[in-house]
């Protein structure tokens, strides 16, 4: 495994990768342990693409991903990556997209377990009422990311 950190406008992120792809992108939280840093060419490219995203210069990511979810989680994460930049959808919309319209709570659980935030844009999922709801990186980060995308759409 390879790890690096990246400063962003909303705090420091930890990025992880295997030989096959990106495995982890998440914002540091108080009490998080920092693993030994050992960058790879893939991590350098991931940082470059994330920096371009945060600057508003890029809306897409072109990185191999190496996730280790259940088949259901993988289908949800794939549906999240299909949400267009600058748009939001509800958990119900994702449940319908994965052909399981009654699985709204399970979609929420898979969304919560997304190991690759921003690249797999779980921040684009909101409540059916249009209200912003939970985000593992913190509600301040979710609000920032949605505002960044609205302003650069």
Short mmCIF file of C-alpha atoms in Angstrom, two decimals:
data_model
loop_
_atom_site.label_atom_id
_atom_site.label_comp_id
_atom_site.label_asym_id
_atom_site.label_seq_id
_atom_site.Cartn_x
_atom_site.Cartn_y
_atom_site.Cartn_z
CA UNK A 1 0.00 0.00 0.00
CA UNK A 2 1.04 3.54 -0.73
CA UNK A 3 -0.12 6.66 1.09
CA UNK A 4 0.23 10.40 0.74
CA UNK A 5 -1.45 13.50 2.08
CA UNK A 6 -2.79 16.53 0.31
CA UNK A 7 -3.81 19.93 1.63
CA UNK A 8 -7.10 21.26 0.33
CA UNK A 9 -9.27 24.30 1.00
CA UNK A 10 -11.24 22.16 3.50
CA UNK A 11 -8.38 20.45 5.25
CA UNK A 12 -5.90 17.69 4.78
CA UNK A 13 -6.78 14.53 2.87
CA UNK A 14 -5.21 11.10 3.08
CA UNK A 15 -4.95 9.26 -0.24
CA UNK A 16 -4.17 5.56 -0.46
CA UNK A 17 -3.39 3.29 -3.39
CA UNK A 18 -2.53 -0.28 -4.17
CA UNK A 19 -0.71 -1.54 -7.25
CA UNK A 20 -4.15 -1.73 -8.96
CA UNK A 21 -5.63 1.68 -8.17
CA UNK A 22 -6.77 4.29 -5.67
CA UNK A 23 -8.14 2.64 -2.53
CA UNK A 24 -8.81 5.57 -0.23
CA UNK A 25 -9.47 9.32 -0.26
CA UNK A 26 -10.77 10.88 2.93
CA UNK A 27 -10.44 14.03 4.95
CA UNK A 28 -8.40 13.78 8.13
CA UNK A 29 -10.43 13.95 11.28
CA UNK A 30 -9.22 14.65 14.79
CA UNK A 31 -7.67 11.50 16.21
CA UNK A 32 -6.91 9.89 12.82
CA UNK A 33 -3.62 8.05 12.63
CA UNK A 34 -1.30 9.01 9.81
CA UNK A 35 0.27 5.95 8.15
CA UNK A 36 3.83 5.97 6.88
CA UNK A 37 3.96 8.04 3.69
CA UNK A 38 5.32 6.41 0.54
CA UNK A 39 4.16 8.03 -2.68
CA UNK A 40 3.73 6.27 -5.98
CA UNK A 41 3.28 7.68 -9.50
CA UNK A 42 -0.46 6.94 -9.18
CA UNK A 43 -0.69 8.96 -5.97
CA UNK A 44 1.14 11.86 -7.57
CA UNK A 45 -1.40 11.79 -10.42
CA UNK A 46 -4.31 11.53 -7.97
CA UNK A 47 -3.05 14.60 -6.09
CA UNK A 48 -2.72 16.49 -9.37
CA UNK A 49 -6.29 15.63 -10.39
CA UNK A 50 -7.70 16.45 -6.93
CA UNK A 51 -5.87 19.79 -6.90
CA UNK A 52 -7.36 20.57 -10.33
CA UNK A 53 -10.82 19.66 -8.97
CA UNK A 54 -10.42 21.93 -5.93
CA UNK A 55 -9.22 24.80 -8.14
CA UNK A 56 -12.30 24.44 -10.36
CA UNK A 57 -10.13 23.60 -13.37
CA UNK A 58 -11.34 20.00 -13.69
CA UNK A 59 -14.68 18.27 -13.28
CA UNK A 60 -13.66 14.68 -13.99
CA UNK A 61 -11.25 12.09 -12.67
CA UNK A 62 -9.39 9.55 -14.76
CA UNK A 63 -7.83 7.20 -12.23
CA UNK A 64 -7.97 3.45 -11.74
CA UNK A 65 -9.88 2.56 -8.58
CA UNK A 66 -9.35 -0.45 -6.35
CA UNK A 67 -12.38 -0.78 -4.11
CA UNK A 68 -13.20 -3.79 -2.00
CA UNK A 69 -16.93 -3.55 -1.43
CA UNK A 70 -19.74 -6.03 -1.66
CA UNK A 71 -21.41 -6.33 -5.06
CA UNK A 72 -24.21 -4.04 -3.81
CA UNK A 73 -21.76 -1.43 -2.51
CA UNK A 74 -19.83 -1.54 -5.78
CA UNK A 75 -23.06 -0.94 -7.73
CA UNK A 76 -23.90 2.04 -5.51
CA UNK A 77 -20.40 3.49 -5.85
CA UNK A 78 -20.61 3.11 -9.62
CA UNK A 79 -23.96 4.94 -9.59
CA UNK A 80 -22.41 7.72 -7.50
CA UNK A 81 -19.66 8.17 -10.09
CA UNK A 82 -22.39 8.60 -12.74
CA UNK A 83 -23.86 11.67 -10.98
CA UNK A 84 -22.91 14.66 -13.15
CA UNK A 85 -20.63 17.31 -11.71
CA UNK A 86 -22.60 20.09 -10.06
CA UNK A 87 -25.78 18.04 -9.68
CA UNK A 88 -27.34 16.29 -6.71
CA UNK A 89 -29.57 13.24 -6.39
CA UNK A 90 -31.42 11.59 -3.53
CA UNK A 91 -30.72 8.24 -1.92
CA UNK A 92 -33.96 7.09 -3.56
CA UNK A 93 -32.60 8.09 -6.98
CA UNK A 94 -29.52 5.94 -6.38
CA UNK A 95 -31.67 3.02 -5.19
CA UNK A 96 -33.63 3.24 -8.44
CA UNK A 97 -30.38 3.51 -10.45
CA UNK A 98 -29.13 0.23 -8.94
CA UNK A 99 -32.47 -1.47 -9.71
CA UNK A 100 -33.44 -1.79 -6.08
CA UNK A 101 -35.91 1.06 -5.37
CA UNK A 102 -36.74 -0.17 -1.87
CA UNK A 103 -33.09 -0.24 -0.77
CA UNK A 104 -32.87 3.42 0.24
CA UNK A 105 -31.38 2.63 3.68
CA UNK A 106 -28.91 0.17 2.16
CA UNK A 107 -27.88 2.83 -0.34
CA UNK A 108 -27.27 5.17 2.61
CA UNK A 109 -25.10 2.53 4.23
CA UNK A 110 -23.09 1.95 1.06
CA UNK A 111 -22.75 5.70 0.59
CA UNK A 112 -21.43 5.98 4.15
CA UNK A 113 -18.85 3.25 3.49
CA UNK A 114 -17.52 4.84 0.30
CA UNK A 115 -13.72 4.70 0.75
CA UNK A 116 -12.91 7.10 -2.10
CA UNK A 117 -14.62 10.41 -1.39
CA UNK A 118 -14.73 13.19 -3.97
CA UNK A 119 -13.66 10.82 -6.80
CA UNK A 120 -16.71 8.71 -5.95
CA UNK A 121 -18.85 11.77 -5.21
CA UNK A 122 -21.00 10.71 -2.27
CA UNK A 123 -21.27 14.42 -1.38
CA UNK A 124 -23.71 14.79 -4.30
CA UNK A 125 -26.35 12.68 -2.51
CA UNK A 126 -28.95 14.59 -0.52
CA UNK A 127 -32.20 13.78 1.21
CA UNK A 128 -35.36 13.32 -0.85
CA UNK A 129 -36.63 16.64 0.53
CA UNK A 130 -33.58 18.40 -0.93
CA UNK A 131 -32.05 18.84 2.50
CA UNK A 132 -28.34 18.19 3.01
CA UNK A 133 -27.90 15.08 5.11
CA UNK A 134 -24.89 13.27 6.60
CA UNK A 135 -21.44 13.22 5.10
CA UNK A 136 -18.49 11.31 6.54
CA UNK A 137 -16.13 14.17 5.76
CA UNK A 138 -18.29 16.60 7.73
CA UNK A 139 -21.21 18.77 6.72
CA UNK A 140 -18.92 21.78 6.27
CA UNK A 141 -16.98 19.82 3.64
CA UNK A 142 -20.17 18.67 1.89
CA UNK A 143 -21.45 22.25 1.71
CA UNK A 144 -18.09 23.46 0.38
CA UNK A 145 -17.89 20.75 -2.31
CA UNK A 146 -21.44 21.35 -3.53
CA UNK A 147 -20.85 25.12 -3.64
CA UNK A 148 -17.55 24.62 -5.51
CA UNK A 149 -19.31 22.52 -8.12
CA UNK A 150 -22.28 24.91 -8.48
CA UNK A 151 -19.90 27.82 -9.02
CA UNK A 152 -17.86 25.94 -11.64
CA UNK A 153 -20.66 24.21 -13.57
#
